[in-house]
Amino acid sequence: MAHLTYFNGRGRGEVIRMMLAAAKIPFTETFLTERQPFEKLIQDGLLPFKQVPLLKIDDMELVQTGAIVRYVAKKGGMYGADDKEATMIDMYYEASRDFYSKFLPVLFMKTEEQAVKDAKAAGEDKYFPALEKRLKETGSGYLLGTSLTMADVGFLEVLLLCVEFGGDDFLDDHSDVKQYYQRLVATPLMAEFLKSPFRKRKNDEQYIKEVKRVLNRE
């Protein structure tokens, strides 16, 4: 059983939750809402870079979201069959993180309206054309191979945000991307996750207050 320590919100923890679900790894959670438990984690040497998320798994305490996601992907058979496939998965996963960055600061540094505007511009300019091209190349409905990989989960996270913030018609001008999104959300493990308590609410004022209190940025 894995254990995730993070805030009671999405942030950088949501892609880890999604990956754990996709890899069929059960997990529990601890939510940080006050400063003292966060300081204790630092004092106990569990947060070498003084930041969360923290995932306890296989007798390890892992930090840094990218490292955590890759470990879970490897453990769940979602990281390709060889180094070449793993590198392609990395390439598309990292692109999804760039796209995701348009939404990460919502309510911290930008409004929902600005996030949608920025995401729409980035999607039209770079990400949707690249996805369409790749999906045509594979012909499988996935970015690599014939099943869900870390790259697909990364893009699913950001496409969920596009639709949630921008509306059901956000992807209408890109039918291949929309079909890809619909296929991913219908994948049994992802569909189950999205209906579960592990899927967190989008940023609200309560979440912002808790994050700032824990990080001493009030």
JSON list of C-alpha atoms in Angstrom, two decimals:
[
{"chain": "A", "resi": 1, "resn": "MET", "atom": "CA", "xyz": [0.00, 0.00, 0.00]},
{"chain": "A", "resi": 2, "resn": "ALA", "atom": "CA", "xyz": [1.44, 3.36, -1.05]},
{"chain": "A", "resi": 3, "resn": "HIS", "atom": "CA", "xyz": [0.87, 6.54, 0.95]},
{"chain": "A", "resi": 4, "resn": "LEU", "atom": "CA", "xyz": [0.74, 10.05, -0.50]},
{"chain": "A", "resi": 5, "resn": "THR", "atom": "CA", "xyz": [1.29, 13.18, 1.58]},
{"chain": "A", "resi": 6, "resn": "TYR", "atom": "CA", "xyz": [0.12, 16.40, -0.06]},
{"chain": "A", "resi": 7, "resn": "PHE", "atom": "CA", "xyz": [-2.51, 19.11, 0.19]},
{"chain": "A", "resi": 8, "resn": "ASN", "atom": "CA", "xyz": [-6.23, 18.35, -0.07]},
{"chain": "A", "resi": 9, "resn": "GLY", "atom": "CA", "xyz": [-6.34, 19.55, -3.65]},
{"chain": "A", "resi": 10, "resn": "ARG", "atom": "CA", "xyz": [-4.96, 18.77, -7.06]},
{"chain": "A", "resi": 11, "resn": "GLY", "atom": "CA", "xyz": [-1.76, 20.71, -7.63]},
{"chain": "A", "resi": 12, "resn": "ARG", "atom": "CA", "xyz": [1.30, 18.56, -8.29]},
{"chain": "A", "resi": 13, "resn": "GLY", "atom": "CA", "xyz": [-0.25, 15.62, -6.49]},
{"chain": "A", "resi": 14, "resn": "GLU", "atom": "CA", "xyz": [-3.06, 14.91, -8.92]},
{"chain": "A", "resi": 15, "resn": "VAL", "atom": "CA", "xyz": [-0.97, 13.36, -11.66]},
{"chain": "A", "resi": 16, "resn": "ILE", "atom": "CA", "xyz": [0.54, 11.04, -9.03]},
{"chain": "A", "resi": 17, "resn": "ARG", "atom": "CA", "xyz": [-2.94, 9.99, -7.92]},
{"chain": "A", "resi": 18, "resn": "MET", "atom": "CA", "xyz": [-3.91, 9.37, -11.53]},
{"chain": "A", "resi": 19, "resn": "MET", "atom": "CA", "xyz": [-0.79, 7.32, -12.17]},
{"chain": "A", "resi": 20, "resn": "LEU", "atom": "CA", "xyz": [-1.30, 5.21, -9.05]},
{"chain": "A", "resi": 21, "resn": "ALA", "atom": "CA", "xyz": [-4.87, 4.50, -10.17]},
{"chain": "A", "resi": 22, "resn": "ALA", "atom": "CA", "xyz": [-3.77, 3.65, -13.72]},
{"chain": "A", "resi": 23, "resn": "ALA", "atom": "CA", "xyz": [-1.02, 1.36, -12.38]},
{"chain": "A", "resi": 24, "resn": "LYS", "atom": "CA", "xyz": [-3.50, -0.40, -10.05]},
{"chain": "A", "resi": 25, "resn": "ILE", "atom": "CA", "xyz": [-1.51, 0.58, -6.97]},
{"chain": "A", "resi": 26, "resn": "PRO", "atom": "CA", "xyz": [-3.74, 1.14, -3.93]},
{"chain": "A", "resi": 27, "resn": "PHE", "atom": "CA", "xyz": [-2.87, 4.15, -1.79]},
{"chain": "A", "resi": 28, "resn": "THR", "atom": "CA", "xyz": [-3.93, 6.20, 1.18]},
{"chain": "A", "resi": 29, "resn": "GLU", "atom": "CA", "xyz": [-3.46, 9.91, 1.77]},
{"chain": "A", "resi": 30, "resn": "THR", "atom": "CA", "xyz": [-2.45, 12.41, 4.43]},
{"chain": "A", "resi": 31, "resn": "PHE", "atom": "CA", "xyz": [-3.50, 16.02, 3.83]},
{"chain": "A", "resi": 32, "resn": "LEU", "atom": "CA", "xyz": [-1.34, 18.91, 5.02]},
{"chain": "A", "resi": 33, "resn": "THR", "atom": "CA", "xyz": [-3.49, 21.76, 6.35]},
{"chain": "A", "resi": 34, "resn": "GLU", "atom": "CA", "xyz": [-1.21, 23.27, 9.03]},
{"chain": "A", "resi": 35, "resn": "ARG", "atom": "CA", "xyz": [2.46, 24.28, 9.20]},
{"chain": "A", "resi": 36, "resn": "GLN", "atom": "CA", "xyz": [3.60, 22.04, 12.06]},
{"chain": "A", "resi": 37, "resn": "PRO", "atom": "CA", "xyz": [3.17, 18.61, 10.36]},
{"chain": "A", "resi": 38, "resn": "PHE", "atom": "CA", "xyz": [5.02, 19.97, 7.32]},
{"chain": "A", "resi": 39, "resn": "GLU", "atom": "CA", "xyz": [7.90, 21.16, 9.53]},
{"chain": "A", "resi": 40, "resn": "LYS", "atom": "CA", "xyz": [8.04, 17.76, 11.22]},
{"chain": "A", "resi": 41, "resn": "LEU", "atom": "CA", "xyz": [8.42, 16.02, 7.86]},
{"chain": "A", "resi": 42, "resn": "ILE", "atom": "CA", "xyz": [11.37, 18.30, 7.15]},
{"chain": "A", "resi": 43, "resn": "GLN", "atom": "CA", "xyz": [12.89, 17.70, 10.60]},
{"chain": "A", "resi": 44, "resn": "ASP", "atom": "CA", "xyz": [12.51, 13.95, 10.13]},
{"chain": "A", "resi": 45, "resn": "GLY", "atom": "CA", "xyz": [14.50, 14.17, 6.89]},
{"chain": "A", "resi": 46, "resn": "LEU", "atom": "CA", "xyz": [11.63, 13.08, 4.66]},
{"chain": "A", "resi": 47, "resn": "LEU", "atom": "CA", "xyz": [11.58, 16.25, 2.56]},
{"chain": "A", "resi": 48, "resn": "PRO", "atom": "CA", "xyz": [15.18, 16.90, 1.44]},
{"chain": "A", "resi": 49, "resn": "PHE", "atom": "CA", "xyz": [14.05, 19.77, -0.79]},
{"chain": "A", "resi": 50, "resn": "LYS", "atom": "CA", "xyz": [11.47, 21.05, 1.73]},
{"chain": "A", "resi": 51, "resn": "GLN", "atom": "CA", "xyz": [8.53, 20.44, -0.55]},
{"chain": "A", "resi": 52, "resn": "VAL", "atom": "CA", "xyz": [5.75, 17.96, -1.22]},
{"chain": "A", "resi": 53, "resn": "PRO", "atom": "CA", "xyz": [4.34, 15.71, -2.66]},
{"chain": "A", "resi": 54, "resn": "LEU", "atom": "CA", "xyz": [5.85, 12.82, -0.74]},
{"chain": "A", "resi": 55, "resn": "LEU", "atom": "CA", "xyz": [5.07, 9.22, -1.70]},
{"chain": "A", "resi": 56, "resn": "LYS", "atom": "CA", "xyz": [5.93, 6.32, 0.56]},
{"chain": "A", "resi": 57, "resn": "ILE", "atom": "CA", "xyz": [6.13, 3.16, -1.54]},
{"chain": "A", "resi": 58, "resn": "ASP", "atom": "CA", "xyz": [8.19, -0.04, -1.50]},
{"chain": "A", "resi": 59, "resn": "ASP", "atom": "CA", "xyz": [10.09, 1.02, 1.65]},
{"chain": "A", "resi": 60, "resn": "MET", "atom": "CA", "xyz": [11.11, 4.31, 0.03]},
{"chain": "A", "resi": 61, "resn": "GLU", "atom": "CA", "xyz": [10.18, 7.94, 0.66]},
{"chain": "A", "resi": 62, "resn": "LEU", "atom": "CA", "xyz": [10.06, 9.62, -2.74]},
{"chain": "A", "resi": 63, "resn": "VAL", "atom": "CA", "xyz": [9.82, 13.32, -3.51]},
{"chain": "A", "resi": 64, "resn": "GLN", "atom": "CA", "xyz": [9.85, 15.30, -6.77]},
{"chain": "A", "resi": 65, "resn": "THR", "atom": "CA", "xyz": [6.75, 14.68, -8.85]},
{"chain": "A", "resi": 66, "resn": "GLY", "atom": "CA", "xyz": [8.55, 13.61, -12.02]},
{"chain": "A", "resi": 67, "resn": "ALA", "atom": "CA", "xyz": [10.62, 10.99, -10.19]},
{"chain": "A", "resi": 68, "resn": "ILE", "atom": "CA", "xyz": [7.53, 9.67, -8.43]},
{"chain": "A", "resi": 69, "resn": "VAL", "atom": "CA", "xyz": [5.49, 9.45, -11.61]},
{"chain": "A", "resi": 70, "resn": "ARG", "atom": "CA", "xyz": [8.27, 7.62, -13.45]},
{"chain": "A", "resi": 71, "resn": "TYR", "atom": "CA", "xyz": [8.70, 5.09, -10.67]},
{"chain": "A", "resi": 72, "resn": "VAL", "atom": "CA", "xyz": [4.98, 4.38, -10.61]},
{"chain": "A", "resi": 73, "resn": "ALA", "atom": "CA", "xyz": [4.94, 4.12, -14.41]},
{"chain": "A", "resi": 74, "resn": "LYS", "atom": "CA", "xyz": [7.76, 1.59, -14.40]},
{"chain": "A", "resi": 75, "resn": "LYS", "atom": "CA", "xyz": [6.13, -0.39, -11.61]},
{"chain": "A", "resi": 76, "resn": "GLY", "atom": "CA", "xyz": [2.84, -0.43, -13.50]},
{"chain": "A", "resi": 77, "resn": "GLY", "atom": "CA", "xyz": [4.28, -1.36, -16.91]},
{"chain": "A", "resi": 78, "resn": "MET", "atom": "CA", "xyz": [3.42, 2.06, -18.35]},
{"chain": "A", "resi": 79, "resn": "TYR", "atom": "CA", "xyz": [6.91, 3.20, -19.35]},
{"chain": "A", "resi": 80, "resn": "GLY", "atom": "CA", "xyz": [7.60, 1.37, -22.59]},
{"chain": "A", "resi": 81, "resn": "ALA", "atom": "CA", "xyz": [9.39, -1.85, -23.46]},
{"chain": "A", "resi": 82, "resn": "ASP", "atom": "CA", "xyz": [12.88, -0.39, -23.94]},
{"chain": "A", "resi": 83, "resn": "ASP", "atom": "CA", "xyz": [14.90, 2.81, -23.63]},
{"chain": "A", "resi": 84, "resn": "LYS", "atom": "CA", "xyz": [13.69, 4.19, -26.96]},
{"chain": "A", "resi": 85, "resn": "GLU", "atom": "CA", "xyz": [10.04, 3.79, -26.02]},
{"chain": "A", "resi": 86, "resn": "ALA", "atom": "CA", "xyz": [10.69, 5.22, -22.56]},
{"chain": "A", "resi": 87, "resn": "THR", "atom": "CA", "xyz": [12.32, 8.27, -24.12]},
{"chain": "A", "resi": 88, "resn": "MET", "atom": "CA", "xyz": [9.35, 8.85, -26.43]},
{"chain": "A", "resi": 89, "resn": "ILE", "atom": "CA", "xyz": [7.02, 8.55, -23.46]},
{"chain": "A", "resi": 90, "resn": "ASP", "atom": "CA", "xyz": [9.20, 11.02, -21.57]},
{"chain": "A", "resi": 91, "resn": "MET", "atom": "CA", "xyz": [9.07, 13.45, -24.47]},
{"chain": "A", "resi": 92, "resn": "TYR", "atom": "CA", "xyz": [5.29, 13.55, -24.61]},
{"chain": "A", "resi": 93, "resn": "TYR", "atom": "CA", "xyz": [4.91, 13.50, -20.83]},
{"chain": "A", "resi": 94, "resn": "GLU", "atom": "CA", "xyz": [7.19, 16.53, -20.50]},
{"chain": "A", "resi": 95, "resn": "ALA", "atom": "CA", "xyz": [5.17, 18.31, -23.18]},
{"chain": "A", "resi": 96, "resn": "SER", "atom": "CA", "xyz": [2.04, 17.63, -21.14]},
{"chain": "A", "resi": 97, "resn": "ARG", "atom": "CA", "xyz": [3.73, 19.25, -18.13]},
{"chain": "A", "resi": 98, "resn": "ASP", "atom": "CA", "xyz": [4.47, 22.37, -20.16]},
{"chain": "A", "resi": 99, "resn": "PHE", "atom": "CA", "xyz": [0.83, 22.51, -21.23]},
{"chain": "A", "resi": 100, "resn": "TYR", "atom": "CA", "xyz": [-0.35, 21.84, -17.67]},
{"chain": "A", "resi": 101, "resn": "SER", "atom": "CA", "xyz": [1.64, 24.82, -16.40]},
{"chain": "A", "resi": 102, "resn": "LYS", "atom": "CA", "xyz": [-1.00, 27.10, -17.94]},
{"chain": "A", "resi": 103, "resn": "PHE", "atom": "CA", "xyz": [-3.44, 25.93, -15.25]},
{"chain": "A", "resi": 104, "resn": "LEU", "atom": "CA", "xyz": [-1.19, 25.34, -12.22]},
{"chain": "A", "resi": 105, "resn": "PRO", "atom": "CA", "xyz": [-1.24, 28.95, -10.93]},
{"chain": "A", "resi": 106, "resn": "VAL", "atom": "CA", "xyz": [-5.05, 29.36, -11.04]},
{"chain": "A", "resi": 107, "resn": "LEU", "atom": "CA", "xyz": [-6.15, 31.50, -8.08]},
{"chain": "A", "resi": 108, "resn": "PHE", "atom": "CA", "xyz": [-2.52, 31.80, -6.97]},
{"chain": "A", "resi": 109, "resn": "MET", "atom": "CA", "xyz": [-1.30, 34.01, -9.80]},
{"chain": "A", "resi": 110, "resn": "LYS", "atom": "CA", "xyz": [-4.05, 34.10, -12.42]},
{"chain": "A", "resi": 111, "resn": "THR", "atom": "CA", "xyz": [-7.80, 33.82, -12.85]},
{"chain": "A", "resi": 112, "resn": "GLU", "atom": "CA", "xyz": [-9.68, 30.92, -14.43]},
{"chain": "A", "resi": 113, "resn": "GLU", "atom": "CA", "xyz": [-10.46, 33.19, -17.36]},
{"chain": "A", "resi": 114, "resn": "GLN", "atom": "CA", "xyz": [-6.80, 33.93, -17.96]},
{"chain": "A", "resi": 115, "resn": "ALA", "atom": "CA", "xyz": [-5.87, 30.26, -17.59]},
{"chain": "A", "resi": 116, "resn": "VAL", "atom": "CA", "xyz": [-8.42, 29.25, -20.22]},
{"chain": "A", "resi": 117, "resn": "LYS", "atom": "CA", "xyz": [-7.19, 31.97, -22.57]},
{"chain": "A", "resi": 118, "resn": "ASP", "atom": "CA", "xyz": [-3.55, 30.91, -22.14]},
{"chain": "A", "resi": 119, "resn": "ALA", "atom": "CA", "xyz": [-4.38, 27.20, -22.51]},
{"chain": "A", "resi": 120, "resn": "LYS", "atom": "CA", "xyz": [-6.45, 27.78, -25.64]},
{"chain": "A", "resi": 121, "resn": "ALA", "atom": "CA", "xyz": [-3.64, 29.74, -27.27]},
{"chain": "A", "resi": 122, "resn": "ALA", "atom": "CA", "xyz": [-1.01, 27.14, -26.33]},
{"chain": "A", "resi": 123, "resn": "GLY", "atom": "CA", "xyz": [-3.22, 24.26, -27.43]},
{"chain": "A", "resi": 124, "resn": "GLU", "atom": "CA", "xyz": [-3.95, 25.76, -30.82]},
{"chain": "A", "resi": 125, "resn": "ASP", "atom": "CA", "xyz": [-0.34, 26.77, -31.41]},
{"chain": "A", "resi": 126, "resn": "LYS", "atom": "CA", "xyz": [1.52, 23.67, -30.24]},
{"chain": "A", "resi": 127, "resn": "TYR", "atom": "CA", "xyz": [-0.11, 20.88, -28.33]},
{"chain": "A", "resi": 128, "resn": "PHE", "atom": "CA", "xyz": [-3.24, 19.96, -30.30]},
{"chain": "A", "resi": 129, "resn": "PRO", "atom": "CA", "xyz": [-1.42, 19.78, -33.67]},
{"chain": "A", "resi": 130, "resn": "ALA", "atom": "CA", "xyz": [1.33, 17.66, -32.09]},
{"chain": "A", "resi": 131, "resn": "LEU", "atom": "CA", "xyz": [-1.20, 15.30, -30.54]},
{"chain": "A", "resi": 132, "resn": "GLU", "atom": "CA", "xyz": [-3.12, 14.98, -33.78]},
{"chain": "A", "resi": 133, "resn": "LYS", "atom": "CA", "xyz": [0.04, 14.15, -35.69]},
{"chain": "A", "resi": 134, "resn": "ARG", "atom": "CA", "xyz": [1.17, 11.59, -33.14]},
{"chain": "A", "resi": 135, "resn": "LEU", "atom": "CA", "xyz": [-2.23, 9.90, -32.90]},
{"chain": "A", "resi": 136, "resn": "LYS", "atom": "CA", "xyz": [-2.32, 9.52, -36.67]},
{"chain": "A", "resi": 137, "resn": "GLU", "atom": "CA", "xyz": [1.15, 7.96, -36.57]},
{"chain": "A", "resi": 138, "resn": "THR", "atom": "CA", "xyz": [0.31, 5.38, -33.94]},
{"chain": "A", "resi": 139, "resn": "GLY", "atom": "CA", "xyz": [-3.25, 4.67, -35.09]},
{"chain": "A", "resi": 140, "resn": "SER", "atom": "CA", "xyz": [-3.91, 2.97, -31.76]},
{"chain": "A", "resi": 141, "resn": "GLY", "atom": "CA", "xyz": [-5.62, 5.77, -29.90]},
{"chain": "A", "resi": 142, "resn": "TYR", "atom": "CA", "xyz": [-2.62, 6.12, -27.59]},
{"chain": "A", "resi": 143, "resn": "LEU", "atom": "CA", "xyz": [0.60, 8.12, -27.83]},
{"chain": "A", "resi": 144, "resn": "LEU", "atom": "CA", "xyz": [2.78, 5.01, -27.78]},
{"chain": "A", "resi": 145, "resn": "GLY", "atom": "CA", "xyz": [1.87, 1.38, -28.22]},
{"chain": "A", "resi": 146, "resn": "THR", "atom": "CA", "xyz": [-1.62, 0.03, -27.76]},
{"chain": "A", "resi": 147, "resn": "SER", "atom": "CA", "xyz": [-2.30, 0.78, -24.11]},
{"chain": "A", "resi": 148, "resn": "LEU", "atom": "CA", "xyz": [-2.19, 3.58, -21.57]},
{"chain": "A", "resi": 149, "resn": "THR", "atom": "CA", "xyz": [1.24, 4.98, -20.72]},
{"chain": "A", "resi": 150, "resn": "MET", "atom": "CA", "xyz": [2.59, 7.75, -18.51]},
{"chain": "A", "resi": 151, "resn": "ALA", "atom": "CA", "xyz": [2.39, 10.10, -21.48]},
{"chain": "A", "resi": 152, "resn": "ASP", "atom": "CA", "xyz": [-1.34, 9.52, -21.91]},
{"chain": "A", "resi": 153, "resn": "VAL", "atom": "CA", "xyz": [-2.01, 10.10, -18.22]},
{"chain": "A", "resi": 154, "resn": "GLY", "atom": "CA", "xyz": [-0.05, 13.34, -18.36]},
{"chain": "A", "resi": 155, "resn": "PHE", "atom": "CA", "xyz": [-2.10, 14.63, -21.26]},
{"chain": "A", "resi": 156, "resn": "LEU", "atom": "CA", "xyz": [-5.35, 13.36, -19.78]},
{"chain": "A", "resi": 157, "resn": "GLU", "atom": "CA", "xyz": [-4.76, 15.50, -16.70]},
{"chain": "A", "resi": 158, "resn": "VAL", "atom": "CA", "xyz": [-4.42, 18.67, -18.75]},
{"chain": "A", "resi": 159, "resn": "LEU", "atom": "CA", "xyz": [-7.24, 17.82, -21.19]},
{"chain": "A", "resi": 160, "resn": "LEU", "atom": "CA", "xyz": [-9.54, 17.32, -18.22]},
{"chain": "A", "resi": 161, "resn": "LEU", "atom": "CA", "xyz": [-8.64, 20.83, -17.12]},
{"chain": "A", "resi": 162, "resn": "CYS", "atom": "CA", "xyz": [-9.24, 22.21, -20.61]},
{"chain": "A", "resi": 163, "resn": "VAL", "atom": "CA", "xyz": [-12.77, 20.81, -20.64]},
{"chain": "A", "resi": 164, "resn": "GLU", "atom": "CA", "xyz": [-13.50, 21.60, -16.99]},
{"chain": "A", "resi": 165, "resn": "PHE", "atom": "CA", "xyz": [-12.39, 25.23, -17.22]},
{"chain": "A", "resi": 166, "resn": "GLY", "atom": "CA", "xyz": [-13.13, 25.88, -20.89]},
{"chain": "A", "resi": 167, "resn": "GLY", "atom": "CA", "xyz": [-16.34, 23.95, -21.41]},
{"chain": "A", "resi": 168, "resn": "ASP", "atom": "CA", "xyz": [-17.40, 20.88, -23.39]},
{"chain": "A", "resi": 169, "resn": "ASP", "atom": "CA", "xyz": [-16.71, 22.64, -26.71]},
{"chain": "A", "resi": 170, "resn": "PHE", "atom": "CA", "xyz": [-13.07, 23.43, -25.88]},
{"chain": "A", "resi": 171, "resn": "LEU", "atom": "CA", "xyz": [-11.82, 20.58, -28.10]},
{"chain": "A", "resi": 172, "resn": "ASP", "atom": "CA", "xyz": [-14.48, 20.80, -30.83]},
{"chain": "A", "resi": 173, "resn": "ASP", "atom": "CA", "xyz": [-12.08, 22.16, -33.46]},
{"chain": "A", "resi": 174, "resn": "HIS", "atom": "CA", "xyz": [-9.76, 19.19, -32.98]},
{"chain": "A", "resi": 175, "resn": "SER", "atom": "CA", "xyz": [-11.80, 16.04, -33.43]},
{"chain": "A", "resi": 176, "resn": "ASP", "atom": "CA", "xyz": [-8.87, 13.63, -33.09]},
{"chain": "A", "resi": 177, "resn": "VAL", "atom": "CA", "xyz": [-7.86, 15.19, -29.78]},
{"chain": "A", "resi": 178, "resn": "LYS", "atom": "CA", "xyz": [-11.46, 15.15, -28.57]},
{"chain": "A", "resi": 179, "resn": "GLN", "atom": "CA", "xyz": [-11.82, 11.47, -29.45]},
{"chain": "A", "resi": 180, "resn": "TYR", "atom": "CA", "xyz": [-8.51, 10.78, -27.69]},
{"chain": "A", "resi": 181, "resn": "TYR", "atom": "CA", "xyz": [-9.77, 12.59, -24.58]},
{"chain": "A", "resi": 182, "resn": "GLN", "atom": "CA", "xyz": [-13.07, 10.71, -24.66]},
{"chain": "A", "resi": 183, "resn": "ARG", "atom": "CA", "xyz": [-11.26, 7.39, -25.05]},
{"chain": "A", "resi": 184, "resn": "LEU", "atom": "CA", "xyz": [-9.01, 8.10, -22.08]},
{"chain": "A", "resi": 185, "resn": "VAL", "atom": "CA", "xyz": [-11.78, 9.19, -19.71]},
{"chain": "A", "resi": 186, "resn": "ALA", "atom": "CA", "xyz": [-13.71, 6.04, -20.65]},
{"chain": "A", "resi": 187, "resn": "THR", "atom": "CA", "xyz": [-10.76, 3.77, -19.81]},
{"chain": "A", "resi": 188, "resn": "PRO", "atom": "CA", "xyz": [-12.09, 1.70, -16.89]},
{"chain": "A", "resi": 189, "resn": "LEU", "atom": "CA", "xyz": [-9.34, 2.58, -14.41]},
{"chain": "A", "resi": 190, "resn": "MET", "atom": "CA", "xyz": [-9.49, 6.28, -15.25]},
{"chain": "A", "resi": 191, "resn": "ALA", "atom": "CA", "xyz": [-13.28, 6.35, -15.24]},
{"chain": "A", "resi": 192, "resn": "GLU", "atom": "CA", "xyz": [-13.25, 4.76, -11.79]},
{"chain": "A", "resi": 193, "resn": "PHE", "atom": "CA", "xyz": [-10.66, 7.24, -10.51]},
{"chain": "A", "resi": 194, "resn": "LEU", "atom": "CA", "xyz": [-12.57, 10.27, -11.79]},
{"chain": "A", "resi": 195, "resn": "LYS", "atom": "CA", "xyz": [-15.66, 9.18, -9.86]},
{"chain": "A", "resi": 196, "resn": "SER", "atom": "CA", "xyz": [-13.72, 8.41, -6.67]},
{"chain": "A", "resi": 197, "resn": "PRO", "atom": "CA", "xyz": [-12.86, 10.59, -3.65]},
{"chain": "A", "resi": 198, "resn": "PHE", "atom": "CA", "xyz": [-9.24, 10.49, -4.80]},
{"chain": "A", "resi": 199, "resn": "ARG", "atom": "CA", "xyz": [-10.13, 12.93, -7.61]},
{"chain": "A", "resi": 200, "resn": "LYS", "atom": "CA", "xyz": [-9.77, 16.32, -5.96]},
{"chain": "A", "resi": 201, "resn": "ARG", "atom": "CA", "xyz": [-11.80, 19.47, -6.50]},
{"chain": "A", "resi": 202, "resn": "LYS", "atom": "CA", "xyz": [-10.29, 22.25, -8.54]},
{"chain": "A", "resi": 203, "resn": "ASN", "atom": "CA", "xyz": [-8.55, 25.10, -6.74]},
{"chain": "A", "resi": 204, "resn": "ASP", "atom": "CA", "xyz": [-10.78, 27.04, -4.38]},
{"chain": "A", "resi": 205, "resn": "GLU", "atom": "CA", "xyz": [-10.14, 29.64, -1.69]},
{"chain": "A", "resi": 206, "resn": "GLN", "atom": "CA", "xyz": [-9.95, 27.02, 1.07]},
{"chain": "A", "resi": 207, "resn": "TYR", "atom": "CA", "xyz": [-7.25, 25.11, -0.79]},
{"chain": "A", "resi": 208, "resn": "ILE", "atom": "CA", "xyz": [-5.28, 28.31, -1.43]},
{"chain": "A", "resi": 209, "resn": "LYS", "atom": "CA", "xyz": [-5.43, 29.26, 2.26]},
{"chain": "A", "resi": 210, "resn": "GLU", "atom": "CA", "xyz": [-4.25, 25.82, 3.36]},
{"chain": "A", "resi": 211, "resn": "VAL", "atom": "CA", "xyz": [-1.33, 25.79, 0.94]},
{"chain": "A", "resi": 212, "resn": "LYS", "atom": "CA", "xyz": [-0.22, 29.28, 1.97]},
{"chain": "A", "resi": 213, "resn": "ARG", "atom": "CA", "xyz": [-0.55, 28.40, 5.68]},
{"chain": "A", "resi": 214, "resn": "VAL", "atom": "CA", "xyz": [1.48, 25.20, 5.34]},
{"chain": "A", "resi": 215, "resn": "LEU", "atom": "CA", "xyz": [4.17, 26.92, 3.28]},
{"chain": "A", "resi": 216, "resn": "ASN", "atom": "CA", "xyz": [4.16, 29.98, 5.56]},
{"chain": "A", "resi": 217, "resn": "ARG", "atom": "CA", "xyz": [3.24, 32.34, 2.74]},
{"chain": "A", "resi": 218, "resn": "GLU", "atom": "CA", "xyz": [0.20, 34.01, 4.26]}
]
